[in-house]
PDB file of C-alpha atoms in Angstrom:
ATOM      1  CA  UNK A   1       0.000   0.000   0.000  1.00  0.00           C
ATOM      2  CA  UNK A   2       2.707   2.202   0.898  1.00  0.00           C
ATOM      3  CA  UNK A   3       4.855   2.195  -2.683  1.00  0.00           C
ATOM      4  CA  UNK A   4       1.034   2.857  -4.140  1.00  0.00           C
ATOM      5  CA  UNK A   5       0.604   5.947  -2.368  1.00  0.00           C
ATOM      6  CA  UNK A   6       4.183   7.204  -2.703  1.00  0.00           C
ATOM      7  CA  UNK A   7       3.071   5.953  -6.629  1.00  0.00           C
ATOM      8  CA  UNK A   8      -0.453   8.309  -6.415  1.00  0.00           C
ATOM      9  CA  UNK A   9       1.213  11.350  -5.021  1.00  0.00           C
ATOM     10  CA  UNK A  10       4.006  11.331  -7.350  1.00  0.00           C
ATOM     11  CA  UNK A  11       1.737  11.169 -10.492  1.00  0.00           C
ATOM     12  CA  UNK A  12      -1.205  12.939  -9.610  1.00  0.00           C
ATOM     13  CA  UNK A  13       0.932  15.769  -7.600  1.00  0.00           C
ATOM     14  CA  UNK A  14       4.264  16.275  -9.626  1.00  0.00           C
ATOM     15  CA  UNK A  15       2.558  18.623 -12.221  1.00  0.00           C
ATOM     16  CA  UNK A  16      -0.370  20.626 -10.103  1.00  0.00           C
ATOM     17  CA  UNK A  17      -0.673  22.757 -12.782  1.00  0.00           C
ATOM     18  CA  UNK A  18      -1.979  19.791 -15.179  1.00  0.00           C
ATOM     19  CA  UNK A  19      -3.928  17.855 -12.481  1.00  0.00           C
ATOM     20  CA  UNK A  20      -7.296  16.755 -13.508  1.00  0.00           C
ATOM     21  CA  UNK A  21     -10.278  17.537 -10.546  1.00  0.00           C
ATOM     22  CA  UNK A  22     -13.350  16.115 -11.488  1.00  0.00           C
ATOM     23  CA  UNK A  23     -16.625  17.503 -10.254  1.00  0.00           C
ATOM     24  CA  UNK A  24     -19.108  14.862  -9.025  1.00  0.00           C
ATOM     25  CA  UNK A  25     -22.862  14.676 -10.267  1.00  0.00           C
ATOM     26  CA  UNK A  26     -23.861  16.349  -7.100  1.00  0.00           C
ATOM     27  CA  UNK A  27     -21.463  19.585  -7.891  1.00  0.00           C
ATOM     28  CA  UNK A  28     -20.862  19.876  -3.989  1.00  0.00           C
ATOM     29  CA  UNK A  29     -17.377  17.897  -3.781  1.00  0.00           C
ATOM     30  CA  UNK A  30     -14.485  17.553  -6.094  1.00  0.00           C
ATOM     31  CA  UNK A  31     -12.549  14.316  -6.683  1.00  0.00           C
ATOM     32  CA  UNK A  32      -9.060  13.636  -7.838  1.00  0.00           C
ATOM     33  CA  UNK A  33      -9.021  10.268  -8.273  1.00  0.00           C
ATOM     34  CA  UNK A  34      -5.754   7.057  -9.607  1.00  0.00           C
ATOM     35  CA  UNK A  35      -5.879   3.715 -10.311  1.00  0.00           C
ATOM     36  CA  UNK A  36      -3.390   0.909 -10.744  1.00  0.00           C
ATOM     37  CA  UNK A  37      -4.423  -2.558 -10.590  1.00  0.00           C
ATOM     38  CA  UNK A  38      -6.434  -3.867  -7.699  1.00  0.00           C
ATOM     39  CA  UNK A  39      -6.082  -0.369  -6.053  1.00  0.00           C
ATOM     40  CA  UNK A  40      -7.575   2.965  -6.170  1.00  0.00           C
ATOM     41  CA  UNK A  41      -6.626   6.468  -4.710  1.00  0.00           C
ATOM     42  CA  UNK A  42      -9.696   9.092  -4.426  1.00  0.00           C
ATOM     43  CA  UNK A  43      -9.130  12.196  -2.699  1.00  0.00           C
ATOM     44  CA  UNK A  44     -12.599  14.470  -2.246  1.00  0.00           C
ATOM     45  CA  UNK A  45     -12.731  17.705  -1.057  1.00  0.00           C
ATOM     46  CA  UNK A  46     -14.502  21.171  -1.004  1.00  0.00           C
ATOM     47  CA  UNK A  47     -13.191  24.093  -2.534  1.00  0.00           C
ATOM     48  CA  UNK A  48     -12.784  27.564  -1.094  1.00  0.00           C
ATOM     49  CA  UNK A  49     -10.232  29.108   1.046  1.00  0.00           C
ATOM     50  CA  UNK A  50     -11.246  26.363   3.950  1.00  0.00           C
ATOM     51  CA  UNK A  51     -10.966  22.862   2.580  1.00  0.00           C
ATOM     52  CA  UNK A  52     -12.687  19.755   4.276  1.00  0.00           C
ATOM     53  CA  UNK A  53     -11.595  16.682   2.691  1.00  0.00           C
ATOM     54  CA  UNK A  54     -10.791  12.734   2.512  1.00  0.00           C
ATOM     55  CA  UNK A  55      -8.424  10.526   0.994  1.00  0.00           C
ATOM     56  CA  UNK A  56      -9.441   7.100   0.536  1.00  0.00           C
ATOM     57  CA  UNK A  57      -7.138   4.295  -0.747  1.00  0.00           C
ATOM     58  CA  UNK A  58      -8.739   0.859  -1.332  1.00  0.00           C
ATOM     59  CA  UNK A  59      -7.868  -2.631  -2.289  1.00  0.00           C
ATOM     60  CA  UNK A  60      -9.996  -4.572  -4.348  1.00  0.00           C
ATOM     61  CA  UNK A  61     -12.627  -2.183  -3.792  1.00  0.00           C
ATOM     62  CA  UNK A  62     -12.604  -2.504   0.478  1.00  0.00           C
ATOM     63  CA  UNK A  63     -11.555   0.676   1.671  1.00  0.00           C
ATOM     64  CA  UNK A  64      -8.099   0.128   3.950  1.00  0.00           C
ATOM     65  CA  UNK A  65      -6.350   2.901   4.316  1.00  0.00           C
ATOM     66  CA  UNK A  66      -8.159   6.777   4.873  1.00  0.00           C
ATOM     67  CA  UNK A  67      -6.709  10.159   5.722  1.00  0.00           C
ATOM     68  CA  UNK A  68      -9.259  13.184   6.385  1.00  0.00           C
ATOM     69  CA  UNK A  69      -7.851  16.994   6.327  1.00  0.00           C
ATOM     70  CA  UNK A  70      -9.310  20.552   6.918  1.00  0.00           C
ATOM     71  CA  UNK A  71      -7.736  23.659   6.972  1.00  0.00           C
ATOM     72  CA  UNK A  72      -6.962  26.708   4.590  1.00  0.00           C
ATOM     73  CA  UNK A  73      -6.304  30.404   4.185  1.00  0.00           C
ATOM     74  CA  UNK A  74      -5.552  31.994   7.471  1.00  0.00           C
ATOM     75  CA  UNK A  75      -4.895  35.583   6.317  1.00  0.00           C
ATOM     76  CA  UNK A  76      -8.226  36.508   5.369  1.00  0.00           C
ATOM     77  CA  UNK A  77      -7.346  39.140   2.865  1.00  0.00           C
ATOM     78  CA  UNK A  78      -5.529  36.908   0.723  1.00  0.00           C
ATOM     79  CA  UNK A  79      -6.557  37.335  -3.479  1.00  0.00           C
ATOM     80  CA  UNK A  80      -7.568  34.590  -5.543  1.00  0.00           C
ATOM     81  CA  UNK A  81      -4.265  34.057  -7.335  1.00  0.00           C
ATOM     82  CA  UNK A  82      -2.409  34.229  -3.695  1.00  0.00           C
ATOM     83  CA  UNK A  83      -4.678  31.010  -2.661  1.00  0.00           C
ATOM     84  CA  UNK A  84      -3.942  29.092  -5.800  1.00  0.00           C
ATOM     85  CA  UNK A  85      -0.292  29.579  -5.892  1.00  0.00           C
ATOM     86  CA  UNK A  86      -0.657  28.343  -1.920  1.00  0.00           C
ATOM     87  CA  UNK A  87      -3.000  25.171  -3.165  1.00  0.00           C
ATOM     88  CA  UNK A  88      -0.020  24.641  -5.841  1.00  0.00           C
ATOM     89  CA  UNK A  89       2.568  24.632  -3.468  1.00  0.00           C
ATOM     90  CA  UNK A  90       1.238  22.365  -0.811  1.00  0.00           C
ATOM     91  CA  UNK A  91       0.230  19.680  -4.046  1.00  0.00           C
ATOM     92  CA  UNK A  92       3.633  20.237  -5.333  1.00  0.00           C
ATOM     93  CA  UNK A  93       4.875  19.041  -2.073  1.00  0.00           C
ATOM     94  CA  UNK A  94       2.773  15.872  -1.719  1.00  0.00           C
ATOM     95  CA  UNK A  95       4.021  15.043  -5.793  1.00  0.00           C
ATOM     96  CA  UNK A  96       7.548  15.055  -4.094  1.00  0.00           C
ATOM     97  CA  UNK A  97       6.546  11.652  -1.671  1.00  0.00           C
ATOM     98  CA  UNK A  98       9.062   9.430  -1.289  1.00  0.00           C
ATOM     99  CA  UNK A  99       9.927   6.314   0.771  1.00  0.00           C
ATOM    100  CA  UNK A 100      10.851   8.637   3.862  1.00  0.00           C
ATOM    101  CA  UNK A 101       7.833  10.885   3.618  1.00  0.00           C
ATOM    102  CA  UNK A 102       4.866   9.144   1.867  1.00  0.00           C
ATOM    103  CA  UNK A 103       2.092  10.510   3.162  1.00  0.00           C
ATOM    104  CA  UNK A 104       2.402  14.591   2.678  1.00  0.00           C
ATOM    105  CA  UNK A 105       5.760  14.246   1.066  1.00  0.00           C
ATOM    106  CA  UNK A 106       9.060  16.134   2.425  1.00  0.00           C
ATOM    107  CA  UNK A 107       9.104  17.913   5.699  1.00  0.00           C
ATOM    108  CA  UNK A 108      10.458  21.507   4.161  1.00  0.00           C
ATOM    109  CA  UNK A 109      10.681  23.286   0.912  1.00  0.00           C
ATOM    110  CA  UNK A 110      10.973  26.786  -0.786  1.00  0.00           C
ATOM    111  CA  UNK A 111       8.923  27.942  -3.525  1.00  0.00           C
ATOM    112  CA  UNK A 112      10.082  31.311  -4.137  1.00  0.00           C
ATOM    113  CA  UNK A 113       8.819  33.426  -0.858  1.00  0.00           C
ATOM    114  CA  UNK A 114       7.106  30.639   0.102  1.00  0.00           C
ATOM    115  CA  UNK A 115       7.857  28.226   3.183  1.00  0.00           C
ATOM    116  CA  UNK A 116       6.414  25.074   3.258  1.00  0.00           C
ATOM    117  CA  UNK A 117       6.452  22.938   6.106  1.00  0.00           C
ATOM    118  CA  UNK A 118       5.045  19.132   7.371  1.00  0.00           C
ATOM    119  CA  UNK A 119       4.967  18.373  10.676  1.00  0.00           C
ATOM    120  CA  UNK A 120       4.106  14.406  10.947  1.00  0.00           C
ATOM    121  CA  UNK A 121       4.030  12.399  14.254  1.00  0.00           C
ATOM    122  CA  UNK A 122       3.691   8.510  13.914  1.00  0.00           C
ATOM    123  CA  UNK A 123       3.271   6.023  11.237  1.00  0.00           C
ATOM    124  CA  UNK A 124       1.237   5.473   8.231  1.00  0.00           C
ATOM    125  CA  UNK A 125      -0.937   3.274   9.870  1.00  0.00           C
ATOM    126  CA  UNK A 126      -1.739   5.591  12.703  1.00  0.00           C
ATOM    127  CA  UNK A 127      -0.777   9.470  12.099  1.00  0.00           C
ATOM    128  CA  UNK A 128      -1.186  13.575  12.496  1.00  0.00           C
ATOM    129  CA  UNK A 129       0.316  16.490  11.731  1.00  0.00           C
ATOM    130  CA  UNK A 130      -0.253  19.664   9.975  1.00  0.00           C
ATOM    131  CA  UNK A 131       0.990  21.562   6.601  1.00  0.00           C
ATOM    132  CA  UNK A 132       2.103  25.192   7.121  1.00  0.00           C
ATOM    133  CA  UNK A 133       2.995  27.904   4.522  1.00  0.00           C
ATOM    134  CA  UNK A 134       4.521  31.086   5.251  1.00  0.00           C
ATOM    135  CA  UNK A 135       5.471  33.671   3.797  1.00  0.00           C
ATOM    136  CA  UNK A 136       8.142  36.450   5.004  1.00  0.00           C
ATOM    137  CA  UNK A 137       7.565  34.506   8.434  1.00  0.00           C
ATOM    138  CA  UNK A 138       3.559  35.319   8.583  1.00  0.00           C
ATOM    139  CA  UNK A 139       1.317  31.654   8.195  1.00  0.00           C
ATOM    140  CA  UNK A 140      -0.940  31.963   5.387  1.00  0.00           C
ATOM    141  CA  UNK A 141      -1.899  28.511   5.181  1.00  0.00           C
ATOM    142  CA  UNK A 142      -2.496  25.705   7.586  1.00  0.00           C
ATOM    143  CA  UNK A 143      -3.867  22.127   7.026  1.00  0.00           C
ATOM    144  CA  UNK A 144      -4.280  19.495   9.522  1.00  0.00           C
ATOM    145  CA  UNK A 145      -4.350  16.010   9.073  1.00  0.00           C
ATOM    146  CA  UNK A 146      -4.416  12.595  10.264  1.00  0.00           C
ATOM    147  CA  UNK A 147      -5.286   8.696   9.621  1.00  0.00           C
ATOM    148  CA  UNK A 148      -3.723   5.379   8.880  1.00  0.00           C
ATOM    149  CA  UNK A 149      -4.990   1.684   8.313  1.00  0.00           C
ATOM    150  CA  UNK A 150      -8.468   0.567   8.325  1.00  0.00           C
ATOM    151  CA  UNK A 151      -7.404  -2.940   8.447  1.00  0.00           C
TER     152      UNK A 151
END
């Protein structure tokens, strides 16, 4: 399950600028969603400057492995193009998942005047944490996180 997530986030992440959302028949969540095999990756979520969202990964179509997240803007004068350069950066991040850091990918990065940061605590079958972005030093952006096995 692990190398398939790592697998997810690299494709569906490396390229935010070219990822495909889907809208789903009820127009009230969006869905990014991978397959390979016997698995499948679906991550839904709302859209706005607070996201609420899930991450399913399943195995012959029994869920067994979930991660839920909410969070957002925290500056609330932020402009459009400000948000989606922040929603860029913290998918950029996750396309960057390696065997170290598969969930959220690496710990820290710099996009420009950007900070990017991934605090983690515990395993990927039990885990929290929280994504932070900063810039000059003032969080702009703050997701938390957490999840692990269903099995």
């Amino acid at each position: 399950m692990k190398d398939f997530l790592i697998e997810a986030n690299r494709f569906l992440y490396s390229s935010p600028d070219t990822l495909i959302i889907k809208k789903l028949p009820q127009k009230d969540v969006n869905l990014i969603e991978y397959r390979r095999d016997e698995y499948s990756y679906r991550n839904y979520f709302t859209e706005g400057k607070i996201v609420f969202g899930q991450i399913i990964i399943s195995l012959n179509d029994k869920p067994i492995w979930c991660m839920q997240f909410n969070g957002g803007a925290t500056l609330s004068a932020l402009d459009e193009r400000t948000m989606r350069n922040l929603r860029f950066i913290a998918r950029k991040n996750r396309g960057l998942a390696d065997d170290t850091y598969p969930i959220r990918g690496p710990r820290e990065s710099i996009y420009a005047d950007l900070h990017y940061f991934n605090d983690i605590f515990g395993c990927l079958d039990n885990f929290q944490g929280q994504e932070i972005i900063q810039l000059q030093g003032e969080t702009c952006f703050k997701m938390k996180f957490c999840g692990g096995s269903l099995c």
